[in-house]
Short mmCIF file of C-alpha atoms and ligand atoms in Angstrom, two decimals:
data_model
loop_
_atom_site.label_atom_id
_atom_site.label_comp_id
_atom_site.label_asym_id
_atom_site.label_seq_id
_atom_site.Cartn_x
_atom_site.Cartn_y
_atom_site.Cartn_z
CA UNK A 1 91.08 88.87 89.68
CA UNK A 2 89.52 92.04 91.06
CA UNK A 3 88.85 91.85 94.75
CA UNK A 4 88.40 93.69 97.99
CA UNK A 5 90.66 94.79 100.83
CA UNK A 6 89.29 91.79 102.75
CA UNK A 7 90.70 89.47 100.04
CA UNK A 8 94.10 91.12 100.46
CA UNK A 9 93.85 90.64 104.22
CA UNK A 10 92.98 86.94 103.77
CA UNK A 11 96.05 86.29 101.61
CA UNK A 12 98.29 88.21 104.02
CA UNK A 13 96.96 86.24 106.97
CA UNK A 14 98.07 82.97 105.36
CA UNK A 15 101.46 84.27 104.19
CA UNK A 16 104.74 83.18 105.76
CA UNK A 17 106.91 85.94 104.25
CA UNK A 18 104.89 88.79 102.74
CA UNK A 19 106.70 91.81 101.32
CA UNK A 20 105.47 95.10 99.86
CA UNK A 21 106.78 96.82 96.75
CA UNK A 22 105.96 100.49 96.55
CA UNK A 23 106.33 103.28 94.04
CA UNK A 24 105.40 106.86 93.29
CA UNK A 25 101.66 106.24 93.80
CA UNK A 26 102.34 105.91 97.54
CA UNK A 27 103.70 109.44 97.67
CA UNK A 28 101.26 111.30 95.43
CA UNK A 29 98.78 111.22 98.32
CA UNK A 30 101.45 113.02 100.38
CA UNK A 31 101.49 115.76 97.75
CA UNK A 32 104.58 114.56 95.89
CA UNK A 33 103.94 114.52 92.13
CA UNK A 34 105.11 111.55 90.09
CA UNK A 35 107.71 113.18 87.88
CA UNK A 36 107.45 110.33 85.38
CA UNK A 37 103.85 111.15 84.55
CA UNK A 38 103.12 113.77 81.92
CA UNK A 39 102.80 117.41 82.84
CA UNK A 40 103.28 118.81 86.30
CA UNK A 41 106.03 120.82 87.88
CA UNK A 42 108.85 119.09 86.09
CA UNK A 43 107.67 119.28 82.52
CA UNK A 44 110.20 121.94 81.60
CA UNK A 45 112.93 119.44 82.45
CA UNK A 46 113.71 115.97 81.24
CA UNK A 47 114.45 114.40 84.65
CA UNK A 48 116.39 111.57 83.05
CA UNK A 49 118.73 114.11 81.51
CA UNK A 50 119.00 116.82 84.14
CA UNK A 51 118.92 114.32 87.02
CA UNK A 52 121.67 112.21 85.52
CA UNK A 53 125.21 111.47 86.63
CA UNK A 54 126.40 112.99 83.33
CA UNK A 55 124.74 116.35 84.07
CA UNK A 56 125.96 116.24 87.68
CA UNK A 57 129.53 115.81 86.46
CA UNK A 58 129.46 118.26 83.53
CA UNK A 59 127.04 120.95 84.75
CA UNK A 60 126.44 120.68 88.52
CA UNK A 61 124.71 124.06 88.54
CA UNK A 62 122.04 122.81 86.16
CA UNK A 63 121.73 119.58 88.17
CA UNK A 64 121.24 121.45 91.46
CA UNK A 65 118.91 123.98 89.85
CA UNK A 66 116.63 120.99 89.18
CA UNK A 67 117.38 119.09 92.37
CA UNK A 68 117.10 121.82 95.02
CA UNK A 69 113.35 122.65 94.73
CA UNK A 70 112.57 118.97 94.61
CA UNK A 71 114.46 118.37 97.86
CA UNK A 72 112.55 121.23 99.48
CA UNK A 73 109.22 119.76 98.43
CA UNK A 74 110.15 116.28 99.66
CA UNK A 75 111.39 117.47 103.02
CA UNK A 76 108.01 119.12 103.70
CA UNK A 77 106.04 115.94 102.91
CA UNK A 78 104.45 113.81 105.62
CA UNK A 79 103.54 110.11 105.60
CA UNK A 80 99.93 109.45 104.58
CA UNK A 81 97.50 106.71 105.70
CA UNK A 82 98.98 104.27 103.16
CA UNK A 83 102.45 104.56 104.73
CA UNK A 84 100.98 104.19 108.22
CA UNK A 85 99.00 101.11 107.17
CA UNK A 86 102.12 99.33 105.85
CA UNK A 87 103.94 100.16 109.08
CA UNK A 88 101.02 98.70 111.04
CA UNK A 89 101.09 95.51 108.95
CA UNK A 90 104.77 95.12 109.82
CA UNK A 91 104.11 95.75 113.52
CA UNK A 92 101.54 92.96 113.44
CA UNK A 93 104.10 90.61 111.93
CA UNK A 94 102.11 90.32 108.70
CA UNK A 95 104.62 92.15 106.50
CA UNK A 96 108.36 91.46 106.59
CA UNK A 97 109.74 94.30 104.45
CA UNK A 98 108.92 97.28 102.28
CA UNK A 99 110.98 97.55 99.12
CA UNK A 100 110.54 100.97 97.56
CA UNK A 101 111.58 103.01 94.57
CA UNK A 102 110.64 106.15 96.47
CA UNK A 103 113.38 108.46 97.70
CA UNK A 104 111.30 110.56 100.08
CA UNK A 105 111.94 108.54 103.26
CA UNK A 106 108.21 108.51 104.06
CA UNK A 107 108.07 104.77 104.84
CA UNK A 108 110.64 105.26 107.60
CA UNK A 109 108.88 108.43 108.74
CA UNK A 110 105.64 106.43 108.87
CA UNK A 111 107.14 103.84 111.20
CA UNK A 112 108.19 100.99 108.90
CA UNK A 113 111.39 99.33 110.18
CA UNK A 114 112.61 97.06 107.39
CA UNK A 115 112.63 99.55 104.51
CA UNK A 116 114.80 98.96 101.47
CA UNK A 117 115.23 102.07 99.34
CA UNK A 118 116.60 100.74 96.07
CA UNK A 119 116.99 104.22 94.53
CA UNK A 120 118.55 105.72 97.65
CA UNK A 121 116.96 108.43 99.77
CA UNK A 122 117.15 112.13 100.30
CA UNK A 123 118.58 111.81 103.78
CA UNK A 124 122.24 112.72 103.49
CA UNK A 125 124.83 114.43 101.33
CA UNK A 126 127.86 112.70 99.93
CA UNK A 127 130.99 113.37 97.90
CA UNK A 128 131.63 111.05 94.97
CA UNK A 129 135.34 111.94 94.93
CA UNK A 130 136.42 111.45 98.58
CA UNK A 131 133.32 109.74 100.05
CA UNK A 132 132.77 112.45 102.68
CA UNK A 133 129.27 112.37 104.23
CA UNK A 134 127.17 115.19 105.66
CA UNK A 135 123.61 115.51 106.93
CA UNK A 136 120.84 116.61 104.58
CA UNK A 137 120.50 119.87 106.52
CA UNK A 138 124.20 120.57 106.07
CA UNK A 139 124.03 119.73 102.37
CA UNK A 140 121.15 122.15 101.84
CA UNK A 141 122.80 124.86 103.91
CA UNK A 142 125.86 124.61 101.65
CA UNK A 143 123.69 124.67 98.50
CA UNK A 144 121.81 127.73 99.70
CA UNK A 145 125.00 129.55 100.74
CA UNK A 146 126.78 128.92 97.44
CA UNK A 147 126.53 131.60 94.75
CA UNK A 148 125.82 129.01 92.07
CA UNK A 149 123.60 126.85 94.30
CA UNK A 150 126.02 123.92 94.21
CA UNK A 151 126.97 122.36 97.59
CA UNK A 152 130.66 121.52 97.77
CA UNK A 153 132.80 119.12 99.78
CA UNK A 154 134.90 120.90 102.42
CA UNK A 155 137.55 118.15 102.21
CA UNK A 156 138.21 118.10 98.47
CA UNK A 157 136.12 120.88 96.92
CA UNK A 158 134.15 118.61 94.58
CA UNK A 159 130.39 119.14 94.10
CA UNK A 160 128.27 117.04 96.46
CA UNK A 161 125.17 114.96 95.75
CA UNK A 162 122.29 113.75 97.90
CA UNK A 163 121.74 110.08 98.79
CA UNK A 164 119.38 109.73 95.83
CA UNK A 165 120.67 107.51 93.05
CA UNK A 166 121.08 109.58 89.89
CA UNK A 167 120.14 108.29 86.45
CA UNK A 168 123.23 106.56 85.10
CA UNK A 169 124.57 105.83 88.59
CA UNK A 170 124.75 102.22 89.87
CA UNK A 171 122.04 101.17 92.33
CA UNK A 172 123.21 100.68 95.93
CA UNK A 173 124.53 97.11 96.19
CA UNK A 174 123.59 96.54 99.80
CA UNK A 175 119.96 97.56 99.20
CA UNK A 176 119.66 95.47 96.04
CA UNK A 177 121.04 92.40 97.75
CA UNK A 178 118.66 92.81 100.71
CA UNK A 179 115.76 93.28 98.29
CA UNK A 180 116.61 90.03 96.49
CA UNK A 181 117.04 88.18 99.81
CA UNK A 182 113.47 89.11 100.70
CA UNK A 183 112.25 88.33 97.19
CA UNK A 184 113.75 84.82 97.40
CA UNK A 185 111.97 84.17 100.71
CA UNK A 186 108.67 85.80 99.79
CA UNK A 187 105.51 83.80 99.18
CA UNK A 188 103.34 86.92 98.86
CA UNK A 189 104.06 90.26 97.21
CA UNK A 190 101.82 93.24 97.80
CA UNK A 191 102.41 95.91 95.16
CA UNK A 192 101.21 99.36 96.25
CA UNK A 193 101.31 102.52 94.15
CA UNK A 194 103.72 101.16 91.56
CA UNK A 195 103.06 100.49 87.90
CA UNK A 196 106.08 98.14 87.97
CA UNK A 197 107.80 100.01 85.17
CA UNK A 198 111.21 100.40 86.82
CA UNK A 199 113.93 97.82 87.52
CA UNK A 200 114.83 96.12 89.77
CA UNK A 201 111.52 96.29 91.65
CA UNK A 202 109.58 95.17 88.58
CA UNK A 203 111.47 91.85 88.47
CA UNK A 204 110.42 90.78 91.94
CA UNK A 205 106.78 89.80 91.22
CA UNK A 206 107.99 87.49 88.44
CA UNK A 207 110.53 85.86 90.77
CA UNK A 208 107.82 85.18 93.35
CA UNK A 209 105.27 83.93 90.79
CA UNK A 210 107.90 81.54 89.35
CA UNK A 211 108.18 79.92 92.76
CA UNK A 212 104.41 79.53 93.09
CA UNK A 213 103.87 82.64 95.21
CA UNK A 214 101.04 85.15 95.12
CA UNK A 215 101.04 88.70 93.78
CA UNK A 216 98.46 91.32 94.75
CA UNK A 217 98.39 94.74 93.11
CA UNK A 218 96.89 97.92 94.59
CA UNK A 219 97.58 100.69 92.13
CA UNK A 220 95.55 102.91 89.84
CA UNK A 221 97.56 102.42 86.64
CA UNK A 222 98.02 99.28 84.54
CA UNK A 223 100.94 96.97 85.30
CA UNK A 224 102.59 94.09 83.40
CA UNK A 225 101.30 91.63 86.05
CA UNK A 226 97.61 92.54 85.96
CA UNK A 227 96.66 89.15 84.49
CA UNK A 228 98.76 87.09 86.88
CA UNK A 229 97.86 88.68 90.17
CA UNK A 230 95.48 87.11 92.66
CA UNK A 231 93.91 90.39 93.79
CA UNK A 232 93.71 93.64 91.85
CA UNK A 233 92.51 96.90 93.41
CA UNK A 234 92.49 100.16 91.46
CA UNK A 235 91.49 102.60 94.19
CA UNK A 236 93.62 104.97 96.21
CA UNK A 237 96.26 103.29 98.37
CA UNK A 238 95.49 105.77 101.16
CA UNK A 239 92.00 104.25 101.31
CA UNK A 240 92.64 100.62 100.39
CA UNK A 241 95.62 99.89 102.65
CA UNK A 242 93.93 101.14 105.83
CA UNK A 243 90.92 99.03 104.77
CA UNK A 244 93.23 95.99 104.60
CA UNK A 245 94.41 96.69 108.16
CA UNK A 246 90.80 97.09 109.30
CA UNK A 247 89.83 93.80 107.63
CA UNK A 248 92.65 91.99 109.41
CA UNK A 249 91.47 93.40 112.70
CA UNK A 250 87.94 92.08 112.29
CA UNK A 251 88.88 88.43 112.30
ZN1 LIG B 301 135.16 115.29 98.75
#
């Protein structure tokens, strides 16, 4: 069950439709803390409460007080070698899609083309009341200009949100349906930097295993599929994924 980056490369080489599932572990190496893990910058908040649709509706100032510094941190982050390696695997035709829980946009910034962000992304502002859209820069400019730090819609005056899906908000239908399309076609799933704790991404390995496909897991923490995966690496994705690319190049 353990293995090497060369084992991952071998499975990918034989795949007809390989997809990657990624989570917070991809982004920690870009300096973005996993807010689900204990401690860290966010410990004074319960993200599930303050980052929820309910808080956004009832107390937008509290919501934005939590959200604004996080947006600033994410917009400074750069893709790391793990993001670049997945983009390279796609360029070589080895990987067909990246399905991610991450909201930082770093897969796209790293050059991946078919990126499915099932929890949305911090790349625009939107109004839940009238559906107005603005750029992320405009959203932040409005937040920073407002006395209470809450960006507002110029069409209807309602508080605006970013493109990130809030707790309690439905997941974006188009992204979910694309994710399942890939999952139904996939014969290989490469999990990178995810402990597979969050739906819907955590259902995909089971779907692929049920159809006789192969799951490989590159993540430091335990996952529910550790016994069923063909290859299990527990190192840093920023080291292991470039090593997979290098192994593919050698043969
Ligand atoms: Zn509006």
